[in-house]
Amino acid sequence: MNNWAFTKLSYGVYVATSWADGGKPTGCIANSAMQVTSSPATIAISINHDNFTNECIKSCARFAVNILGENSDPAIIGNFGFRSGRDFDKFAEKPELRDFLPIVDGAIAYIACKVIDTMESETHTVFLGEVIGAEILSDDEPMTYAYYHKVIKGKAPKNAPTYIEEK
Amino acid sequence: MNNWAFTKLSYGVYVATSWADGGKPTGCIANSAMQVTSSPATIAISINHDNFTNECIKSCARFAVNILGENSDPAIIGNFGFRSGRDFDKFAEKPELRDFLPIVDGAIAYIACKVIDTMESETHTVFLGEVIGAEILSDDEPMTYAYYHKVIKGKAPKNAPTYIEEK
């Protein structure tokens, strides 16, 4: 088996946002998100058990997929991808809310969802969300994971489904 | 709500293959596939209830994600995407088998899975597969759904999660 075959799957780069207990907005980088049905529209997203955002989505039963663009500030990925919302306030300022969910400044579109089902795997939860709101915020091209790797020279956080340990 | 926001999610173009009862190889075009966990490696794929491949995956509990490349023959998409395996033999010739699953001639990589869980939505089944084999077959760049739309000028089949009716 050649695990590098997995890198041939194509993804975008997203920030999954939600609310922590007590009303703190938080989020984490995700690349495993996909539309499951068109009518009613549903989105599946995979979040590591160790991510603080996982327990936040479970408790508030809502999440937003914030879609990053090729010109989105790479600092967004550093902020949301490489540290934990348990210890940091990832939203330094009060975020804009859409459908009561925190939206990342610089996202080119968002899809807000309420959780209607979950599927557990050994390390990740797949949340199935029914879309409650969605808007395009910018004309910028969506950032693909390939673009992030090749142009921004980014790496996968350790909790990402797509993480491959480099020897 | 602006449904066009969904088009900002990034995908690849895949053929999900499996076996029909009686040993006929079949498959359909899918773009909603994602890695869910890295160790053990699992892949989630969303297939419309109306697709013959859906019932085939359910009965044989195995599927392969065949990843198409930018230079893969667009006829593959016509063959697997726009007609039903109920009526057609989508594999005209005996296919190459990897991990006992039919592999599409022209795929740049494959990921073979056994089904370990399913999640039903109104129109689609999300199959969670544990990877049993995976190989890279070509150096060609993966075809993204955006590439398929922009360069090959392709449309989404009606059963696709990403289908948007044009008025």
Tab-separated table of C-alpha atoms in Angstrom:
chain	number	residue	atom	x	y	z
A	1	MET	CA	0.000	0.000	0.000
A	2	ASN	CA	1.287	3.433	-0.936
A	3	ASN	CA	-0.114	6.086	1.421
A	4	TRP	CA	1.024	8.833	-0.959
A	5	ALA	CA	-1.889	7.816	-3.198
A	6	PHE	CA	-4.074	9.666	-0.664
A	7	THR	CA	-2.370	12.926	-1.654
A	8	LYS	CA	-4.014	12.579	-5.083
A	9	LEU	CA	-7.408	13.354	-3.540
A	10	SER	CA	-8.268	17.025	-4.044
A	11	TYR	CA	-9.414	19.305	-1.231
A	12	GLY	CA	-9.974	22.905	-0.349
A	13	VAL	CA	-8.716	24.722	2.742
A	14	TYR	CA	-11.376	25.634	5.275
A	15	VAL	CA	-11.816	26.949	8.794
A	16	ALA	CA	-14.561	25.107	10.682
A	17	THR	CA	-15.931	27.539	13.269
A	18	SER	CA	-18.287	27.048	16.192
A	19	TRP	CA	-18.971	28.204	19.740
A	20	ALA	CA	-17.287	26.995	22.902
A	21	ASP	CA	-19.369	26.719	26.075
A	22	GLY	CA	-19.618	30.163	27.576
A	23	GLY	CA	-19.896	31.821	24.193
A	24	LYS	CA	-16.275	31.933	23.048
A	25	PRO	CA	-15.970	31.735	19.249
A	26	THR	CA	-13.388	29.224	18.039
A	27	GLY	CA	-12.422	27.156	15.008
A	28	CYS	CA	-9.822	24.956	13.360
A	29	ILE	CA	-8.416	24.307	9.908
A	30	ALA	CA	-10.137	21.508	7.991
A	31	ASN	CA	-9.645	20.222	4.479
A	32	SER	CA	-11.980	17.254	4.581
A	33	ALA	CA	-15.352	18.821	3.788
A	34	MET	CA	-17.766	17.797	1.086
A	35	GLN	CA	-21.311	18.346	-0.032
A	36	VAL	CA	-23.358	15.188	0.528
A	37	THR	CA	-26.795	16.077	-0.852
A	38	SER	CA	-28.073	18.949	-2.950
A	39	SER	CA	-31.700	19.132	-1.815
A	40	PRO	CA	-31.914	19.530	1.123
A	41	ALA	CA	-28.302	20.661	1.050
A	42	THR	CA	-26.024	18.857	3.482
A	43	ILE	CA	-22.279	19.075	4.110
A	44	ALA	CA	-20.018	16.510	5.784
A	45	ILE	CA	-16.894	17.609	7.586
A	46	SER	CA	-14.261	15.543	9.393
A	47	ILE	CA	-12.746	16.904	12.619
A	48	ASN	CA	-10.119	15.225	14.815
A	49	HIS	CA	-11.239	14.129	18.290
A	50	ASP	CA	-8.331	16.089	19.789
A	51	ASN	CA	-9.456	19.374	18.242
A	52	PHE	CA	-11.217	21.654	20.706
A	53	THR	CA	-13.578	22.570	17.852
A	54	ASN	CA	-14.807	18.947	17.784
A	55	GLU	CA	-16.260	19.161	21.298
A	56	CYS	CA	-17.584	22.660	20.574
A	57	ILE	CA	-19.498	21.457	17.503
A	58	LYS	CA	-20.825	18.522	19.523
A	59	SER	CA	-22.117	20.751	22.297
A	60	CYS	CA	-23.548	23.567	20.189
A	61	ALA	CA	-24.631	21.321	17.252
A	62	ARG	CA	-23.750	24.022	14.742
A	63	PHE	CA	-20.718	24.818	12.611
A	64	ALA	CA	-19.730	27.039	9.720
A	65	VAL	CA	-17.365	26.046	6.931
A	66	ASN	CA	-15.324	29.162	6.123
A	67	ILE	CA	-13.773	28.726	2.676
A	68	LEU	CA	-10.328	30.280	2.193
A	69	GLY	CA	-9.193	31.781	-1.106
A	70	GLU	CA	-5.833	31.862	-2.880
A	71	ASN	CA	-5.338	35.406	-1.608
A	72	SER	CA	-6.554	34.783	1.938
A	73	ASP	CA	-3.905	35.776	4.493
A	74	PRO	CA	-1.779	32.659	5.266
A	75	ALA	CA	-1.717	33.890	8.876
A	76	ILE	CA	-5.299	32.596	9.111
A	77	ILE	CA	-3.933	29.060	8.687
A	78	GLY	CA	-1.268	29.657	11.333
A	79	ASN	CA	-3.835	31.072	13.715
A	80	PHE	CA	-6.505	28.394	13.298
A	81	GLY	CA	-4.356	25.406	12.282
A	82	PHE	CA	-1.380	25.251	14.552
A	83	ARG	CA	-2.604	26.054	18.048
A	84	SER	CA	-5.542	25.039	20.193
A	85	GLY	CA	-8.684	27.016	20.943
A	86	ARG	CA	-8.469	25.533	24.440
A	87	ASP	CA	-5.535	27.831	25.206
A	88	PHE	CA	-5.982	30.696	22.757
A	89	ASP	CA	-8.686	33.083	21.732
A	90	LYS	CA	-8.425	32.462	17.999
A	91	PHE	CA	-10.772	35.323	17.329
A	92	ALA	CA	-8.893	38.315	18.757
A	93	GLU	CA	-11.784	40.625	17.971
A	94	LYS	CA	-15.508	40.023	18.079
A	95	PRO	CA	-16.189	38.136	14.831
A	96	GLU	CA	-18.868	38.923	12.304
A	97	LEU	CA	-21.815	36.577	12.821
A	98	ARG	CA	-23.826	34.954	10.050
A	99	ASP	CA	-26.647	32.626	10.985
A	100	PHE	CA	-25.380	33.045	14.560
A	101	LEU	CA	-22.009	31.517	13.656
A	102	PRO	CA	-18.598	33.224	13.776
A	103	ILE	CA	-17.219	34.015	10.316
A	104	VAL	CA	-13.491	34.297	9.620
A	105	ASP	CA	-12.371	37.667	8.301
A	106	GLY	CA	-10.852	36.917	4.874
A	107	ALA	CA	-12.995	33.876	4.010
A	108	ILE	CA	-14.311	33.971	0.414
A	109	ALA	CA	-17.555	32.150	1.286
A	110	TYR	CA	-19.187	30.431	4.229
A	111	ILE	CA	-21.653	27.583	4.656
A	112	ALA	CA	-23.470	27.505	8.004
A	113	CYS	CA	-24.862	24.160	9.164
A	114	LYS	CA	-26.787	22.520	11.970
A	115	VAL	CA	-25.614	19.009	12.864
A	116	ILE	CA	-28.111	16.299	11.867
A	117	ASP	CA	-25.903	13.220	12.187
A	118	THR	CA	-22.410	12.127	13.220
A	119	MET	CA	-20.227	9.159	12.362
A	120	GLU	CA	-17.315	8.247	14.639
A	121	SER	CA	-14.036	6.821	13.445
A	122	GLU	CA	-11.019	5.960	15.555
A	123	THR	CA	-9.558	9.461	15.441
A	124	HIS	CA	-12.139	11.740	13.774
A	125	THR	CA	-15.812	12.624	13.908
A	126	VAL	CA	-17.636	13.120	10.619
A	127	PHE	CA	-20.343	15.720	11.205
A	128	LEU	CA	-23.220	15.771	8.739
A	129	GLY	CA	-24.692	19.272	8.675
A	130	GLU	CA	-27.857	20.575	7.077
A	131	VAL	CA	-27.142	23.927	5.505
A	132	ILE	CA	-28.953	26.817	7.206
A	133	GLY	CA	-27.173	29.634	5.397
A	134	ALA	CA	-24.495	30.206	2.760
A	135	GLU	CA	-23.032	33.237	1.043
A	136	ILE	CA	-20.189	34.130	-1.278
A	137	LEU	CA	-18.072	36.923	0.247
A	138	SER	CA	-15.381	37.463	-2.412
A	139	ASP	CA	-14.547	36.644	-6.046
A	140	ASP	CA	-11.149	35.210	-5.118
A	141	GLU	CA	-10.470	31.655	-6.371
A	142	PRO	CA	-10.871	28.964	-3.688
A	143	MET	CA	-7.573	27.816	-2.215
A	144	THR	CA	-6.976	24.146	-2.923
A	145	TYR	CA	-4.868	22.021	-0.647
A	146	ALA	CA	-2.489	21.472	-3.600
A	147	TYR	CA	-2.121	25.260	-3.945
A	148	TYR	CA	-1.436	25.578	-0.229
A	149	HIS	CA	1.300	22.934	-0.487
A	150	LYS	CA	2.881	24.082	-3.740
A	151	VAL	CA	2.540	27.876	-3.633
A	152	ILE	CA	2.326	28.707	0.065
A	153	LYS	CA	4.586	25.713	0.935
A	154	GLY	CA	2.310	24.809	3.800
A	155	LYS	CA	2.304	21.630	5.829
A	156	ALA	CA	-0.545	19.591	7.306
A	157	PRO	CA	-1.155	19.995	11.049
A	158	LYS	CA	-0.626	16.743	12.980
A	159	ASN	CA	-4.371	16.316	13.618
A	160	ALA	CA	-5.302	16.561	9.922
A	161	PRO	CA	-6.736	13.440	8.255
A	162	THR	CA	-4.215	14.021	5.476
A	163	TYR	CA	-1.162	14.173	7.767
A	164	ILE	CA	1.686	11.894	6.648
A	165	GLU	CA	4.660	11.627	8.981
A	166	GLU	CA	7.889	12.686	7.276
A	167	LYS	CA	10.825	10.415	8.110
B	1	MET	CA	-29.005	31.535	1.122
B	2	ASN	CA	-26.811	31.438	-1.969
B	3	ASN	CA	-26.384	27.846	-3.189
B	4	TRP	CA	-23.530	28.931	-5.454
B	5	ALA	CA	-21.416	29.203	-2.300
B	6	PHE	CA	-21.268	25.386	-2.445
B	7	THR	CA	-19.317	25.630	-5.711
B	8	LYS	CA	-16.445	27.171	-3.706
B	9	LEU	CA	-15.777	23.789	-2.089
B	10	SER	CA	-12.925	22.028	-3.891
B	11	TYR	CA	-13.132	18.443	-5.140
B	12	GLY	CA	-11.429	15.943	-7.367
B	13	VAL	CA	-13.039	13.786	-10.033
B	14	TYR	CA	-13.259	10.101	-9.212
B	15	VAL	CA	-14.814	6.858	-10.403
B	16	ALA	CA	-16.163	4.760	-7.537
B	17	THR	CA	-16.038	1.140	-8.661
B	18	SER	CA	-17.478	-2.021	-7.174
B	19	TRP	CA	-19.061	-5.353	-8.105
B	20	ALA	CA	-22.680	-5.981	-9.021
B	21	ASP	CA	-24.265	-9.245	-7.902
B	22	GLY	CA	-23.201	-11.926	-10.353
B	23	GLY	CA	-19.715	-10.509	-10.697
B	24	LYS	CA	-20.261	-7.644	-13.147
B	25	PRO	CA	-17.799	-4.790	-12.553
B	26	THR	CA	-19.417	-1.363	-12.459
B	27	GLY	CA	-18.876	2.176	-11.208
B	28	CYS	CA	-20.002	5.789	-11.265
B	29	ILE	CA	-18.491	9.255	-11.214
B	30	ALA	CA	-18.088	10.763	-7.746
B	31	ASN	CA	-16.539	14.001	-6.618
B	32	SER	CA	-17.465	13.873	-2.948
B	33	ALA	CA	-14.677	11.756	-1.482
B	34	MET	CA	-12.418	12.624	1.403
B	35	GLN	CA	-9.915	11.081	3.738
B	36	VAL	CA	-11.374	10.851	7.245
B	37	THR	CA	-8.541	9.389	9.321
B	38	SER	CA	-4.866	8.825	8.640
B	39	SER	CA	-4.147	5.839	10.890
B	40	PRO	CA	-5.895	3.530	10.246
B	41	ALA	CA	-6.592	5.227	6.927
B	42	THR	CA	-10.262	5.673	6.124
B	43	ILE	CA	-12.048	7.351	3.211
B	44	ALA	CA	-15.628	8.654	3.060
B	45	ILE	CA	-17.472	8.772	-0.226
B	46	SER	CA	-20.991	9.992	-0.998
B	47	ILE	CA	-23.080	8.090	-3.566
B	48	ASN	CA	-26.653	8.876	-4.671
B	49	HIS	CA	-29.312	6.313	-3.730
B	50	ASP	CA	-30.362	6.144	-7.399
B	51	ASN	CA	-26.911	5.101	-8.574
B	52	PHE	CA	-26.608	1.395	-9.309
B	53	THR	CA	-23.141	1.562	-7.748
B	54	ASN	CA	-24.749	2.466	-4.403
B	55	GLU	CA	-26.545	-0.880	-4.114
B	56	CYS	CA	-23.469	-2.690	-5.441
B	57	ILE	CA	-21.242	-1.181	-2.732
B	58	LYS	CA	-23.869	-2.075	-0.131
B	59	SER	CA	-24.038	-5.693	-1.233
B	60	CYS	CA	-20.325	-6.320	-1.774
B	61	ALA	CA	-19.131	-3.969	1.036
B	62	ARG	CA	-16.103	-2.930	-0.976
B	63	PHE	CA	-15.299	-0.046	-3.288
B	64	ALA	CA	-12.341	1.542	-5.014
B	65	VAL	CA	-11.865	5.272	-5.529
B	66	ASN	CA	-10.254	5.660	-8.973
B	67	ILE	CA	-8.664	9.102	-9.164
B	68	LEU	CA	-8.748	10.794	-12.580
B	69	GLY	CA	-5.965	13.062	-13.843
B	70	GLU	CA	-5.979	16.207	-15.969
B	71	ASN	CA	-4.981	14.085	-18.958
B	72	SER	CA	-7.389	11.221	-18.290
B	73	ASP	CA	-9.656	10.602	-21.290
B	74	PRO	CA	-12.863	12.677	-20.813
B	75	ALA	CA	-14.724	9.715	-22.351
B	76	ILE	CA	-14.257	8.015	-18.945
B	77	ILE	CA	-16.568	10.645	-17.436
B	78	GLY	CA	-19.142	10.152	-20.186
B	79	ASN	CA	-18.993	6.396	-19.744
B	80	PHE	CA	-19.233	6.277	-15.960
B	81	GLY	CA	-21.100	9.522	-15.274
B	82	PHE	CA	-23.953	9.799	-17.686
B	83	ARG	CA	-25.502	6.345	-17.968
B	84	SER	CA	-26.464	3.600	-15.547
B	85	GLY	CA	-24.627	0.393	-14.812
B	86	ARG	CA	-28.056	-1.242	-14.565
B	87	ASP	CA	-28.371	-1.042	-18.350
B	88	PHE	CA	-24.789	-0.875	-19.558
B	89	ASP	CA	-21.601	-2.792	-19.079
B	90	LYS	CA	-19.440	0.179	-18.196
B	91	PHE	CA	-16.345	-1.989	-18.368
B	92	ALA	CA	-16.322	-3.177	-21.981
B	93	GLU	CA	-13.283	-5.336	-21.361
B	94	LYS	CA	-12.283	-7.341	-18.337
B	95	PRO	CA	-10.809	-4.698	-15.985
B	96	GLU	CA	-7.524	-4.884	-14.195
B	97	LEU	CA	-8.118	-5.933	-10.575
B	98	ARG	CA	-6.335	-4.512	-7.564
B	99	ASP	CA	-7.258	-5.809	-4.129
B	100	PHE	CA	-10.050	-7.687	-5.929
B	101	LEU	CA	-11.616	-4.423	-7.135
B	102	PRO	CA	-12.031	-3.245	-10.745
B	103	ILE	CA	-9.638	-0.414	-11.661
B	104	VAL	CA	-10.425	2.124	-14.381
B	105	ASP	CA	-7.945	2.205	-17.250
B	106	GLY	CA	-6.539	5.763	-17.211
B	107	ALA	CA	-6.891	6.415	-13.457
B	108	ILE	CA	-3.786	8.057	-11.968
B	109	ALA	CA	-4.211	6.376	-8.568
B	110	TYR	CA	-6.644	4.141	-6.737
B	111	ILE	CA	-7.672	3.648	-3.125
B	112	ALA	CA	-9.386	0.323	-2.382
B	113	CYS	CA	-11.646	0.174	0.681
B	114	LYS	CA	-13.839	-2.146	2.695
B	115	VAL	CA	-16.982	-0.553	4.091
B	116	ILE	CA	-16.890	-0.162	7.886
B	117	ASP	CA	-19.793	2.263	8.366
B	118	THR	CA	-22.523	4.075	6.450
B	119	MET	CA	-24.523	7.242	7.093
B	120	GLU	CA	-27.799	7.812	5.248
B	121	SER	CA	-29.064	11.167	4.104
B	122	GLU	CA	-32.243	11.865	2.175
B	123	THR	CA	-30.675	11.284	-1.239
B	124	HIS	CA	-27.157	9.918	-0.682
B	125	THR	CA	-25.297	7.279	1.311
B	126	VAL	CA	-21.967	8.230	2.843
B	127	PHE	CA	-19.799	5.107	2.894
B	128	LEU	CA	-16.892	5.075	5.334
B	129	GLY	CA	-14.222	2.740	3.995
B	130	GLU	CA	-11.105	1.393	5.630
B	131	VAL	CA	-8.287	1.422	3.108
B	132	ILE	CA	-7.100	-2.053	2.129
B	133	GLY	CA	-4.849	-0.995	-0.739
B	134	ALA	CA	-3.702	2.124	-2.567
B	135	GLU	CA	-1.258	2.819	-5.376
B	136	ILE	CA	-0.186	5.691	-7.604
B	137	LEU	CA	-0.459	4.681	-11.275
B	138	SER	CA	0.681	7.836	-13.092
B	139	ASP	CA	2.469	11.147	-12.489
B	140	ASP	CA	-0.356	13.141	-14.084
B	141	GLU	CA	-1.813	15.945	-11.923
B	142	PRO	CA	-5.144	15.059	-10.275
B	143	MET	CA	-8.149	16.487	-12.097
B	144	THR	CA	-10.032	18.912	-9.888
B	145	TYR	CA	-13.715	19.532	-10.326
B	146	ALA	CA	-12.893	23.181	-11.128
B	147	TYR	CA	-10.549	21.982	-13.910
B	148	TYR	CA	-13.267	19.710	-15.265
B	149	HIS	CA	-15.702	22.643	-15.366
B	150	LYS	CA	-13.337	25.288	-16.700
B	151	VAL	CA	-11.049	23.387	-19.058
B	152	ILE	CA	-13.097	20.362	-20.122
B	153	LYS	CA	-16.365	22.389	-19.846
B	154	GLY	CA	-18.026	19.478	-18.132
B	155	LYS	CA	-21.324	19.490	-16.285
B	156	ALA	CA	-22.456	17.700	-13.134
B	157	PRO	CA	-24.649	14.604	-13.604
B	158	LYS	CA	-28.124	15.034	-12.100
B	159	ASN	CA	-27.377	12.573	-9.276
B	160	ALA	CA	-24.259	14.450	-8.150
B	161	PRO	CA	-24.359	16.108	-4.692
B	162	THR	CA	-23.019	19.232	-6.411
B	163	TYR	CA	-25.718	19.387	-9.080
B	164	ILE	CA	-27.395	22.826	-9.363
B	165	GLU	CA	-30.362	23.071	-11.693
B	166	GLU	CA	-29.796	25.671	-14.407
B	167	LYS	CA	-32.832	27.856	-15.067
